[in-house]
């Protein structure tokens, strides 16, 4: 038997529909238009594509959507000025500074400058602290999307007592994902590049989340029969014929023969991330308006 495919693309479309609907309600009932401003520094081609996509989807939701493009040689002082302006703009509810930023700018200082209530990336230490202490937090978009796919699969309370292994310990994915799994009462292990006997550990996981950034690093020997596998990886694998294909951190063909359910790459976690950015923007707008209508938490 092969695994069920967790269709993030379809789920994300449904979620976007709900966000658009809630946005229309916020306008009609409260005169509130969620505002998202994305800031990009420099001209990294991949970042340009991501940012264009975020702006396009935000406009589709009915948001006030803006993109601020700054030159590659922008100083940290100038970027912080821009962020302070957005912090003080009541029409802007969500601020996202596309990462990475050029070398002359300290990423940590940028994240700290963003008003935590407008931090739709969920990267500010205030939001990390809120999340780990069980308070209402802006949750980083990728782990929020993963947790929605898991909640859909397991149902309310269905993750309690499960063994979860999070492979990867980044502030953007691994650490917040581990907190979300813990909040669902999973027994959580965070593994990383220095973990010994990684396949043995992974093969104990009822829920395996991979965010490593190495093409197909986790093979069939890492999968427990009946596990639910969430693959956050998005890697380019160069093929012998000179072509390339996108793949995850998990060897999909091997894992699908063993797992109960798995996210594909592409079409799994990826589409959820952008949809959750829209969810977070509505949440931020509700917080700003004192409205108890947040979608995510
Ligand atoms: N660059 C790659 N992923 C992300 C993300 O989730 N947020 C931001 N701000 N930059 C990114």
Short mmCIF file of C-alpha atoms and ligand atoms in Angstrom, two decimals:
data_model
loop_
_atom_site.label_atom_id
_atom_site.label_comp_id
_atom_site.label_asym_id
_atom_site.label_seq_id
_atom_site.Cartn_x
_atom_site.Cartn_y
_atom_site.Cartn_z
CA UNK A 1 0.00 0.00 0.00
CA UNK A 2 1.30 3.44 -0.78
CA UNK A 3 0.93 6.48 1.43
CA UNK A 4 -1.85 9.05 1.23
CA UNK A 5 -0.64 12.26 -0.36
CA UNK A 6 -1.18 15.33 1.80
CA UNK A 7 -2.28 17.80 -0.86
CA UNK A 8 -0.97 21.14 0.40
CA UNK A 9 -1.84 22.83 -2.86
CA UNK A 10 -5.55 22.06 -2.53
CA UNK A 11 -5.55 22.81 1.20
CA UNK A 12 -3.85 26.16 0.59
CA UNK A 13 -6.41 27.11 -2.05
CA UNK A 14 -9.21 26.46 0.44
CA UNK A 15 -7.39 28.46 3.08
CA UNK A 16 -6.92 31.38 0.71
CA UNK A 17 -10.63 31.30 -0.03
CA UNK A 18 -11.35 31.53 3.71
CA UNK A 19 -8.93 34.44 4.11
CA UNK A 20 -10.58 36.31 1.22
CA UNK A 21 -13.97 35.70 2.80
CA UNK A 22 -12.85 36.90 6.21
CA UNK A 23 -11.24 39.95 4.63
CA UNK A 24 -14.56 40.86 3.00
CA UNK A 25 -16.28 40.48 6.38
CA UNK A 26 -13.71 42.66 8.14
CA UNK A 27 -14.31 45.36 5.55
CA UNK A 28 -18.10 45.12 5.72
CA UNK A 29 -18.47 44.86 9.49
CA UNK A 30 -15.53 46.84 10.80
CA UNK A 31 -14.30 49.00 7.90
CA UNK A 32 -10.95 47.28 8.36
CA UNK A 33 -8.75 46.45 5.35
CA UNK A 34 -5.79 44.18 6.22
CA UNK A 35 -2.55 45.78 5.04
CA UNK A 36 0.62 43.83 4.18
CA UNK A 37 3.88 45.51 3.22
CA UNK A 38 6.78 43.42 1.95
CA UNK A 39 10.25 44.96 1.94
CA UNK A 40 12.99 43.61 -0.31
CA UNK A 41 16.58 44.80 -0.37
CA UNK A 42 18.65 44.03 -3.46
CA UNK A 43 17.88 42.01 -6.56
CA UNK A 44 18.36 38.35 -5.73
CA UNK A 45 16.28 36.68 -8.48
CA UNK A 46 14.72 33.98 -6.26
CA UNK A 47 13.72 36.57 -3.64
CA UNK A 48 12.24 38.77 -6.37
CA UNK A 49 9.99 35.91 -7.46
CA UNK A 50 8.89 35.12 -3.88
CA UNK A 51 8.11 38.78 -3.18
CA UNK A 52 6.16 39.27 -6.40
CA UNK A 53 4.08 36.20 -5.53
CA UNK A 54 3.37 37.41 -1.99
CA UNK A 55 2.21 40.80 -3.28
CA UNK A 56 0.02 39.19 -5.93
CA UNK A 57 -1.71 36.82 -3.50
CA UNK A 58 -2.18 39.62 -0.93
CA UNK A 59 -3.94 41.71 -3.57
CA UNK A 60 -6.12 38.71 -4.48
CA UNK A 61 -7.17 38.45 -0.83
CA UNK A 62 -8.43 42.04 -0.95
CA UNK A 63 -5.60 43.36 1.23
CA UNK A 64 -3.93 46.70 0.92
CA UNK A 65 -0.74 45.25 -0.55
CA UNK A 66 2.50 47.14 -0.96
CA UNK A 67 6.06 46.20 -1.88
CA UNK A 68 9.00 48.44 -1.01
CA UNK A 69 12.06 47.76 -3.14
CA UNK A 70 15.40 49.04 -1.86
CA UNK A 71 18.75 48.99 -3.64
CA UNK A 72 21.39 46.33 -2.92
CA UNK A 73 23.65 48.94 -1.24
CA UNK A 74 20.95 50.23 1.14
CA UNK A 75 22.39 50.95 4.61
CA UNK A 76 21.07 49.30 7.75
CA UNK A 77 20.11 52.74 9.07
CA UNK A 78 17.95 53.41 6.01
CA UNK A 79 16.22 50.01 6.27
CA UNK A 80 15.53 50.55 9.98
CA UNK A 81 14.04 53.96 9.13
CA UNK A 82 11.71 52.30 6.63
CA UNK A 83 10.67 49.72 9.24
CA UNK A 84 9.99 52.40 11.86
CA UNK A 85 7.79 54.21 9.36
CA UNK A 86 5.79 51.02 8.75
CA UNK A 87 5.54 50.32 12.50
CA UNK A 88 3.89 53.73 12.89
CA UNK A 89 1.57 53.44 9.88
CA UNK A 90 -1.91 52.36 11.05
CA UNK A 91 -2.84 51.10 7.55
CA UNK A 92 -0.01 48.54 7.70
CA UNK A 93 -0.85 45.51 9.84
CA UNK A 94 1.81 43.11 8.58
CA UNK A 95 5.47 43.77 7.78
CA UNK A 96 7.73 41.22 6.08
CA UNK A 97 11.36 41.90 5.25
CA UNK A 98 12.43 39.30 2.71
CA UNK A 99 15.49 37.34 3.84
CA UNK A 100 18.36 37.07 3.30
CA UNK A 101 19.37 40.75 3.43
CA UNK A 102 22.70 41.95 1.93
CA UNK A 103 25.84 41.52 4.04
CA UNK A 104 26.07 45.16 5.25
CA UNK A 105 22.76 44.68 7.11
CA UNK A 106 22.45 42.76 10.40
CA UNK A 107 19.47 40.42 10.03
CA UNK A 108 18.96 40.22 13.80
CA UNK A 109 18.71 44.00 14.11
CA UNK A 110 16.12 44.07 11.32
CA UNK A 111 13.97 41.42 12.99
CA UNK A 112 14.19 43.21 16.35
CA UNK A 113 13.10 46.51 14.75
CA UNK A 114 9.75 45.14 13.54
CA UNK A 115 6.77 45.72 15.85
CA UNK A 116 6.07 42.17 17.20
CA UNK A 117 2.34 42.66 16.56
CA UNK A 118 3.08 43.34 12.88
CA UNK A 119 5.70 40.58 12.59
CA UNK A 120 3.83 38.30 10.16
CA UNK A 121 6.99 36.17 9.79
CA UNK A 122 6.84 35.36 13.51
CA UNK A 123 10.60 35.80 13.80
CA UNK A 124 10.77 38.46 16.54
CA UNK A 125 12.04 36.97 19.83
CA UNK A 126 8.84 38.28 21.49
CA UNK A 127 6.81 36.02 19.19
CA UNK A 128 9.17 33.07 19.72
CA UNK A 129 8.74 33.60 23.47
CA UNK A 130 4.98 33.94 23.22
CA UNK A 131 4.79 30.71 21.22
CA UNK A 132 6.97 28.73 23.61
CA UNK A 133 5.04 29.98 26.63
CA UNK A 134 1.63 29.17 25.15
CA UNK A 135 0.45 32.74 24.53
CA UNK A 136 -1.12 34.15 21.36
CA UNK A 137 1.79 34.53 18.96
CA UNK A 138 2.53 35.29 15.36
CA UNK A 139 3.68 31.83 14.25
CA UNK A 140 6.18 31.55 11.36
CA UNK A 141 4.25 30.73 8.20
CA UNK A 142 5.88 27.43 7.21
CA UNK A 143 5.45 25.66 10.56
CA UNK A 144 1.93 27.11 10.84
CA UNK A 145 1.12 25.52 7.47
CA UNK A 146 2.67 22.19 8.50
CA UNK A 147 0.66 22.16 11.72
CA UNK A 148 -2.55 22.81 9.78
CA UNK A 149 -1.85 19.82 7.50
CA UNK A 150 -1.15 17.68 10.56
CA UNK A 151 -4.27 18.89 12.39
CA UNK A 152 -6.32 18.03 9.30
CA UNK A 153 -4.82 14.56 9.16
CA UNK A 154 -5.06 13.70 12.86
CA UNK A 155 -8.19 15.60 13.92
CA UNK A 156 -8.68 17.37 17.25
CA UNK A 157 -6.49 15.85 19.95
CA UNK A 158 -5.24 13.17 17.56
CA UNK A 159 -1.55 13.99 17.95
CA UNK A 160 -1.49 13.62 21.75
CA UNK A 161 1.16 11.17 22.90
CA UNK A 162 2.66 10.64 19.43
CA UNK A 163 6.39 10.61 18.98
CA UNK A 164 7.43 13.52 16.76
CA UNK A 165 10.89 14.06 15.34
CA UNK A 166 11.73 17.49 13.91
CA UNK A 167 14.86 17.33 11.76
CA UNK A 168 16.25 20.87 11.59
CA UNK A 169 16.62 23.54 14.26
CA UNK A 170 16.23 26.87 12.45
CA UNK A 171 14.39 29.81 14.01
CA UNK A 172 12.17 29.92 10.92
CA UNK A 173 11.04 26.28 10.89
CA UNK A 174 12.57 23.73 13.29
CA UNK A 175 12.24 25.50 16.64
CA UNK A 176 8.71 26.89 16.15
CA UNK A 177 7.52 23.59 14.61
CA UNK A 178 8.78 21.71 17.66
CA UNK A 179 6.81 24.12 19.87
CA UNK A 180 3.64 23.57 17.84
CA UNK A 181 4.04 19.78 18.10
CA UNK A 182 4.62 20.10 21.84
CA UNK A 183 1.45 22.19 22.14
CA UNK A 184 -0.37 19.25 20.50
CA UNK A 185 1.01 17.03 23.29
CA UNK A 186 3.47 15.16 21.10
CA UNK A 187 6.71 13.84 22.59
CA UNK A 188 9.12 15.95 20.57
CA UNK A 189 12.76 15.44 19.63
CA UNK A 190 14.69 18.07 17.68
CA UNK A 191 17.40 16.49 15.53
CA UNK A 192 20.03 18.32 13.48
CA UNK A 193 23.25 17.95 11.52
CA UNK A 194 25.19 16.67 14.55
CA UNK A 195 22.59 14.16 15.71
CA UNK A 196 24.06 10.68 16.01
CA UNK A 197 22.27 7.71 14.41
CA UNK A 198 19.74 9.98 12.70
CA UNK A 199 17.99 7.18 10.73
CA UNK A 200 17.40 5.17 13.93
CA UNK A 201 15.89 8.23 15.63
CA UNK A 202 13.71 9.15 12.64
CA UNK A 203 12.46 5.58 12.33
CA UNK A 204 10.89 5.93 15.80
CA UNK A 205 8.78 8.90 14.71
CA UNK A 206 5.02 8.69 14.30
CA UNK A 207 5.29 12.23 12.92
CA UNK A 208 8.46 13.12 11.00
CA UNK A 209 9.08 16.71 9.89
CA UNK A 210 12.13 17.35 7.71
CA UNK A 211 13.58 20.84 7.24
CA UNK A 212 17.22 20.19 6.47
CA UNK A 213 17.82 21.60 3.01
CA UNK A 214 19.58 18.53 1.59
CA UNK A 215 18.10 16.70 -1.35
CA UNK A 216 16.52 13.36 -0.40
CA UNK A 217 18.73 12.99 2.67
CA UNK A 218 16.16 10.88 4.56
CA UNK A 219 15.63 7.51 2.87
CA UNK A 220 13.24 4.65 3.51
CA UNK A 221 15.36 3.50 6.47
CA UNK A 222 14.31 6.73 8.27
CA UNK A 223 10.57 6.08 8.03
CA UNK A 224 8.50 4.19 10.60
CA UNK A 225 5.77 2.09 9.00
CA UNK A 226 2.55 4.11 9.24
CA UNK A 227 4.28 7.42 9.96
CA UNK A 228 3.02 10.80 8.78
CA UNK A 229 5.83 12.62 6.97
CA UNK A 230 5.98 16.39 6.39
CA UNK A 231 8.74 17.41 3.98
CA UNK A 232 9.65 21.10 4.17
CA UNK A 233 12.65 20.69 1.85
CA UNK A 234 12.77 22.38 -1.54
CA UNK A 235 15.97 21.37 -3.31
CA UNK A 236 17.21 21.31 -6.88
CA UNK A 237 18.60 17.92 -7.75
CA UNK A 238 20.94 17.95 -10.75
CA UNK A 239 20.33 14.93 -12.98
CA UNK A 240 22.84 13.01 -15.10
CA UNK A 241 21.32 14.32 -18.34
CA UNK A 242 22.08 17.93 -17.31
CA UNK A 243 18.48 18.64 -16.31
CA UNK A 244 17.34 19.33 -12.78
CA UNK A 245 14.25 18.52 -10.75
CA UNK A 246 12.77 19.83 -7.51
CA UNK A 247 12.82 17.46 -4.59
CA UNK A 248 12.42 17.45 -0.84
CA UNK A 249 14.62 16.37 2.06
CA UNK A 250 12.90 12.97 2.05
CA UNK A 251 13.26 10.34 -0.65
CA UNK A 252 9.62 10.42 -1.69
CA UNK A 253 9.61 7.21 -3.74
CA UNK A 254 11.04 5.19 -0.86
CA UNK A 255 9.04 6.89 1.89
CA UNK A 256 5.67 6.58 0.17
CA UNK A 257 5.91 2.78 0.32
CA UNK A 258 6.32 2.85 4.12
CA UNK A 259 4.56 5.96 5.48
CA UNK A 260 0.80 6.32 6.00
CA UNK A 261 0.83 9.85 4.60
CA UNK A 262 3.38 12.22 3.09
CA UNK A 263 3.56 15.72 1.61
CA UNK A 264 4.86 15.84 -1.99
CA UNK A 265 7.50 18.29 -3.24
CA UNK A 266 6.38 20.44 -4.93
CA UNK A 267 2.72 20.82 -3.97
CA UNK A 268 2.92 20.00 -0.26
CA UNK A 269 4.23 22.48 2.29
CA UNK A 270 5.25 25.21 -0.20
CA UNK A 271 1.77 26.48 -1.11
CA UNK A 272 0.81 26.46 2.59
CA UNK A 273 3.52 28.95 3.49
CA UNK A 274 2.17 31.79 1.40
CA UNK A 275 -1.43 31.03 2.40
CA UNK A 276 -0.36 31.22 6.07
CA UNK A 277 1.26 34.61 5.44
CA UNK A 278 -2.21 35.76 4.46
CA UNK A 279 -3.68 34.15 7.59
CA UNK A 280 -1.09 35.94 9.75
CA UNK A 281 -1.89 39.28 8.10
CA UNK A 282 -5.58 38.89 8.92
CA UNK A 283 -4.61 37.91 12.48
CA UNK A 284 -2.44 41.03 12.76
CA UNK A 285 -5.25 43.22 11.43
CA UNK A 286 -7.67 41.70 13.97
CA UNK A 287 -5.18 42.34 16.78
CA UNK A 288 -4.77 45.94 15.65
CA UNK A 289 -8.54 46.44 15.45
CA UNK A 290 -9.23 44.72 18.78
CA UNK A 291 -11.39 42.21 16.91
CA UNK A 292 -11.76 38.66 18.17
CA UNK A 293 -11.72 37.08 14.75
CA UNK A 294 -8.22 35.75 14.32
CA UNK A 295 -8.14 32.67 12.11
CA UNK A 296 -5.10 30.90 13.38
CA UNK A 297 -5.04 31.25 17.14
N1 LIG B 1 13.18 33.94 2.73
C1 LIG B 1 12.89 32.63 2.56
N2 LIG B 1 11.83 32.27 3.32
C2 LIG B 1 11.45 33.38 3.98
C3 LIG B 1 10.39 33.65 4.91
O1 LIG B 1 9.61 32.79 5.29
N3 LIG B 1 10.33 34.92 5.36
C4 LIG B 1 11.20 35.88 4.98
N4 LIG B 1 11.06 37.10 5.49
N5 LIG B 1 12.18 35.67 4.10
C5 LIG B 1 12.29 34.42 3.62
#
